Tab-separated table of C-alpha atoms and ligand atoms in Angstrom:
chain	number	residue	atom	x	y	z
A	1	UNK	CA	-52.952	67.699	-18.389
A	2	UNK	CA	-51.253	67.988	-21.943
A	3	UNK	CA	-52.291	69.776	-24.752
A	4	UNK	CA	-51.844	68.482	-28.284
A	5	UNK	CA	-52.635	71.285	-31.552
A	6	UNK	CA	-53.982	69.074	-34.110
A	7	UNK	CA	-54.613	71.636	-37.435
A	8	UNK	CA	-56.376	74.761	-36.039
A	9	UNK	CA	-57.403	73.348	-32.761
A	10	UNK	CA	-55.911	72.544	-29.082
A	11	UNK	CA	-57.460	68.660	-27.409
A	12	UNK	CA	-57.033	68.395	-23.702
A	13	UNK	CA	-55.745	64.511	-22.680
A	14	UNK	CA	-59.459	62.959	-21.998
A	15	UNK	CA	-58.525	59.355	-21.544
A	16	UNK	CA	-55.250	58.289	-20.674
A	17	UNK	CA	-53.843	55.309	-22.140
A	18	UNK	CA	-53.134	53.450	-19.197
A	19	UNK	CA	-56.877	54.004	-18.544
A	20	UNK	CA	-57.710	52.875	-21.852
A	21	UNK	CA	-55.018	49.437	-21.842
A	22	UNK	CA	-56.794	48.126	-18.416
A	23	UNK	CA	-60.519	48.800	-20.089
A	24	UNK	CA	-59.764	46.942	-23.346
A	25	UNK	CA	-57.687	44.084	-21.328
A	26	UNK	CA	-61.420	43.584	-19.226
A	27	UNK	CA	-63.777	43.990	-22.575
A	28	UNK	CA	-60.665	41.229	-24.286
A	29	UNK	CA	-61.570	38.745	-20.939
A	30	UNK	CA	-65.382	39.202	-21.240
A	31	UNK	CA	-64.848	38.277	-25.384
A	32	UNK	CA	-62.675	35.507	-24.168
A	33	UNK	CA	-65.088	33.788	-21.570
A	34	UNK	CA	-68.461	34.790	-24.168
A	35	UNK	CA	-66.717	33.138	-27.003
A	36	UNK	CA	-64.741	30.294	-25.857
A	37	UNK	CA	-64.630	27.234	-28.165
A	38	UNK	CA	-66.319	29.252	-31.039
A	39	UNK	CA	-63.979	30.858	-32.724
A	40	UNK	CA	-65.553	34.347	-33.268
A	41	UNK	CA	-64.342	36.357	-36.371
A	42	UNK	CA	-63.527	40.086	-34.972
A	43	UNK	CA	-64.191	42.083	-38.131
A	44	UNK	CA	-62.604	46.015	-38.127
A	45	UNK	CA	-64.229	48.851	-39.602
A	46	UNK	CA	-61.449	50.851	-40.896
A	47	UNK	CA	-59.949	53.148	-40.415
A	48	UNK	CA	-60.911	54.578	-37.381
A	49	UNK	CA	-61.607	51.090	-35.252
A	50	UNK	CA	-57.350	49.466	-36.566
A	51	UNK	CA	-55.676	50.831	-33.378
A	52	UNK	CA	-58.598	49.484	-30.686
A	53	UNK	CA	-59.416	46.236	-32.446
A	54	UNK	CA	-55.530	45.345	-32.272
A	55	UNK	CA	-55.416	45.861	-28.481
A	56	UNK	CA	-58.355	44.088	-27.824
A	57	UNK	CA	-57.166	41.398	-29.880
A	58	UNK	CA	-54.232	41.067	-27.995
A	59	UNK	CA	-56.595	40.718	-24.982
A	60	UNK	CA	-58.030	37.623	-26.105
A	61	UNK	CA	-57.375	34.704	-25.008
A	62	UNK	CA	-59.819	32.005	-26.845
A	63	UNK	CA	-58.726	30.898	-30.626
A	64	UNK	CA	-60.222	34.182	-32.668
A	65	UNK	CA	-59.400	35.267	-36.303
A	66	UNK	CA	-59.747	38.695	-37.501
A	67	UNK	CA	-60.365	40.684	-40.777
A	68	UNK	CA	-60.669	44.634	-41.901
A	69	UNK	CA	-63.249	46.387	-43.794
A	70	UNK	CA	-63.767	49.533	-45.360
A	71	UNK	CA	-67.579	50.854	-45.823
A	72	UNK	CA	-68.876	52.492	-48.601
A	73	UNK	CA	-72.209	54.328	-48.808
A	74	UNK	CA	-74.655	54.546	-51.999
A	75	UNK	CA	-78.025	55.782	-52.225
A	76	UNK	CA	-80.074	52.844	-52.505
A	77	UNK	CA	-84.206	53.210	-53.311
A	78	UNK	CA	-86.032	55.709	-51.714
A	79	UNK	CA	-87.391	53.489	-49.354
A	80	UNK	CA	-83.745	51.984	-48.355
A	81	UNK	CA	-81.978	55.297	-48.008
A	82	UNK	CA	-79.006	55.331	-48.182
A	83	UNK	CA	-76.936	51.848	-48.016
A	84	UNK	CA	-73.393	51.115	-46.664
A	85	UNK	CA	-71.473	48.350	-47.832
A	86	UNK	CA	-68.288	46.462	-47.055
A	87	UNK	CA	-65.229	46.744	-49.458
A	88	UNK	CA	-62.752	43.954	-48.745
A	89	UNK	CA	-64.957	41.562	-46.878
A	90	UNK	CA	-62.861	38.174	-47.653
A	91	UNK	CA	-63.687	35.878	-44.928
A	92	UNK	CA	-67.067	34.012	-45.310
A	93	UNK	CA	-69.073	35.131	-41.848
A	94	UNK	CA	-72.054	32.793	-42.784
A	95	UNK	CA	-72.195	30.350	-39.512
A	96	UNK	CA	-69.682	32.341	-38.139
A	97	UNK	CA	-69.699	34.048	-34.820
A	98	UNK	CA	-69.285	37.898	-35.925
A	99	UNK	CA	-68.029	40.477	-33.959
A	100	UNK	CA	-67.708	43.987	-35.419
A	101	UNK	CA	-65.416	46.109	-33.842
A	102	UNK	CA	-65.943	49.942	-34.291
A	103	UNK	CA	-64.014	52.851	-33.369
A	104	UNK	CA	-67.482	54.439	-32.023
A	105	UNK	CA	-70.853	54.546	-32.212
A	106	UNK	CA	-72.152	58.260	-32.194
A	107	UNK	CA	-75.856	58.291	-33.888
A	108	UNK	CA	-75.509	55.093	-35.044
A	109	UNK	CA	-76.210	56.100	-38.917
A	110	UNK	CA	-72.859	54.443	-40.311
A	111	UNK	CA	-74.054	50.538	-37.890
A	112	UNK	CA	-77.826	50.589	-38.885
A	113	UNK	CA	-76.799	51.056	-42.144
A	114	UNK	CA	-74.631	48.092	-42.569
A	115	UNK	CA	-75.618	45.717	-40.410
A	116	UNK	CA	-78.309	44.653	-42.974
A	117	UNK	CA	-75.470	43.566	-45.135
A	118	UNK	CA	-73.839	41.420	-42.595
A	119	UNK	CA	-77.269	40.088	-41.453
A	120	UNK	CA	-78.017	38.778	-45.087
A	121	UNK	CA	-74.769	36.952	-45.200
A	122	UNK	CA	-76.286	34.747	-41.978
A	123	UNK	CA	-73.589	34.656	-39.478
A	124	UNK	CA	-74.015	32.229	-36.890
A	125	UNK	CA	-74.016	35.343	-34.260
A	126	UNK	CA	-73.815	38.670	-34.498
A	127	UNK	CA	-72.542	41.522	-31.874
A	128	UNK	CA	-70.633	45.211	-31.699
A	129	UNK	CA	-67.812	45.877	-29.869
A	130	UNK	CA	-66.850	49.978	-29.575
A	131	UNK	CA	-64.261	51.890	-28.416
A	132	UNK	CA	-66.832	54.579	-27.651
A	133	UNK	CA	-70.435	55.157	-27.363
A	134	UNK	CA	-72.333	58.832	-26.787
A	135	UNK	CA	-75.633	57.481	-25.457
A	136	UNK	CA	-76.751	61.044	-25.937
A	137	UNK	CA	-76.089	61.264	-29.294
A	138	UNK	CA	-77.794	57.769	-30.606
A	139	UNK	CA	-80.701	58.415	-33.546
A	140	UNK	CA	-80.733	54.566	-34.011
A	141	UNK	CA	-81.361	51.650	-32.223
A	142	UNK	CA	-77.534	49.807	-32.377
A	143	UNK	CA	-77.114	47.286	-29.534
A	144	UNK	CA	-73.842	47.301	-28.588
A	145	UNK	CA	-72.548	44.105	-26.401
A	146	UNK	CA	-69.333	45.439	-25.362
A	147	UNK	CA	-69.197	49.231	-25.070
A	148	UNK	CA	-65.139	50.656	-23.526
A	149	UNK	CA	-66.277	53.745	-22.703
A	150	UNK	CA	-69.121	56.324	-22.456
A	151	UNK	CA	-69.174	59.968	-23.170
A	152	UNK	CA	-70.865	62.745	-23.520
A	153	UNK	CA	-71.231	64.675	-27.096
A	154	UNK	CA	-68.178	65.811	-27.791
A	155	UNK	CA	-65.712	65.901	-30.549
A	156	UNK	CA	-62.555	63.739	-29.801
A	157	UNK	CA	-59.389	62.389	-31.263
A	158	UNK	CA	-56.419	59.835	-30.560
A	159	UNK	CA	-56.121	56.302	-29.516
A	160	UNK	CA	-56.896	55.543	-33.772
A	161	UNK	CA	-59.657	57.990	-34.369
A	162	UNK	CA	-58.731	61.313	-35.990
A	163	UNK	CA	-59.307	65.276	-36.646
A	164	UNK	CA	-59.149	65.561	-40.411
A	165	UNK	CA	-56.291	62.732	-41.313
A	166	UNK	CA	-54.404	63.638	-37.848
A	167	UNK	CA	-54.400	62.249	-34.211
A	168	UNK	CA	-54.748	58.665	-35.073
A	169	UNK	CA	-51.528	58.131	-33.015
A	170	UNK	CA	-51.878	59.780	-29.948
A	171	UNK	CA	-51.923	56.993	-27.614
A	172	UNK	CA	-53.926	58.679	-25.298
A	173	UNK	CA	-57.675	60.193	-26.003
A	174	UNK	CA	-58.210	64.050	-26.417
A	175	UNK	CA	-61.674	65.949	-26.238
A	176	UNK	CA	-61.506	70.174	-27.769
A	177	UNK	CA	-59.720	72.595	-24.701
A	178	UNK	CA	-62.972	74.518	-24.835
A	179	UNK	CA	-65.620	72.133	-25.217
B	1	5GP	P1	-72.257	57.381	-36.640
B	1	5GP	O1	-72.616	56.785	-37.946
B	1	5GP	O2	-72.456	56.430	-35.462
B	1	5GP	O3	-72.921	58.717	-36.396
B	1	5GP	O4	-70.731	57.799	-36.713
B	1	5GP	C1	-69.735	56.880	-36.643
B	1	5GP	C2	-68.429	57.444	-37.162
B	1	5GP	O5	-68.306	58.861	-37.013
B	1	5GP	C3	-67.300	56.860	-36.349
B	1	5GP	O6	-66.907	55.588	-36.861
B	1	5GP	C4	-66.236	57.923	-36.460
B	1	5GP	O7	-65.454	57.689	-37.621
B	1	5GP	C5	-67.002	59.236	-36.626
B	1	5GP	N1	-67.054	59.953	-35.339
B	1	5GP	C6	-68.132	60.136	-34.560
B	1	5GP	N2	-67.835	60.859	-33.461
B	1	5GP	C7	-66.515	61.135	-33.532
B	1	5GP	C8	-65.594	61.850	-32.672
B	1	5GP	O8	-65.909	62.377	-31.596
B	1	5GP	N3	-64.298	61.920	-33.104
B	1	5GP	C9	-63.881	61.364	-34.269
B	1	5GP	N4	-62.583	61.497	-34.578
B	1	5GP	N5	-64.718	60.685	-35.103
B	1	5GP	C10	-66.015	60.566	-34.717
């Protein structure tokens, strides 16, 4: 098992990447055969989902385009809470088969939030593709078509998600040493 110090703490390999290549090559195949002859627009929250959503491009094997967005939160009115919205969206989605692609999906605040924004743009389709999901940490009721892994509620890093700026390039995926 390797250990990797990333600021003040030590991550134990969780996930290797050869693991991780043969998950995202089966999750690509399911896209392929879901989405075949529509074109489906893959759309990548940044910056946590860039490394994931470019393997499981890759993995696709039906005619697919692809775009990056940043999300930006503001409080909205008291009865909206807070809102999330997408910088950079330049692709029209409306009548087009969406797929966002997230790095995970841990309470589900950052999806419920801006979903309503792609929703009001009327895409012909709409589903969520993650990385990673911790069923045990969901507040919010995000249905999530293609889910790589599971995992219980811990803190990781690597494989394009990171511990304060670092870890984004470890190709493998690291939980804490003590956790
Ligand atoms: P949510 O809104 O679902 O609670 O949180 C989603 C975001 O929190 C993810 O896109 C990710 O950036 C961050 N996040 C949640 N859990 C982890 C984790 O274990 N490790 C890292 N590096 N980021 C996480």
């Amino acid at each position: 098992m390797a250990i990797v110090q990333v600021h003040d703490k030590q991550f134990k390999t969780y996930i290797s990447n050869e693991a991780i290549q043969q998950r995202v090559a089966a999750l690509g195949q399911q896209i392929s055969a879901d989405y075949e002859g529509k074109n489906p627009l893959l759309i990548g929250i940044l910056n946590g989902s860039f490394v994931f959503a470019a393997d499981l491009f890759r993995n696709i094997s039906t005619a697919a385009e692809i775009s990056f967005i940043k999300l930006a939160s503001y409080k909205g009115t008291s009865s909206t809470g807070n809102v999330i919205t997408a910088i950079g969206m330049e692709e029209s989605v409306t009548d087009r088969h969406v797929i966002i692609v997230e790095d995970i999906v841990d309470t589900g605040k950052t999806l419920h939030a801006f979903l309503p924004d792609i929703i009001q743009r009327q895409p012909a389709s709409l589903s969520i593709a993650c990385f990673l999901s911790k069923p045990e940490a969901l507040q919010y009721d995000i249905s999530t078509k293609y889910i790589g892994f599971e995992i219980p509620n811990n803190f990781v890093v690597g494989y394009g998600l990171d511990y304060d700026g670092l870890g984004r390039n470890l190709p493998d995926l690291y939980t804490l040493v003590n956790d």
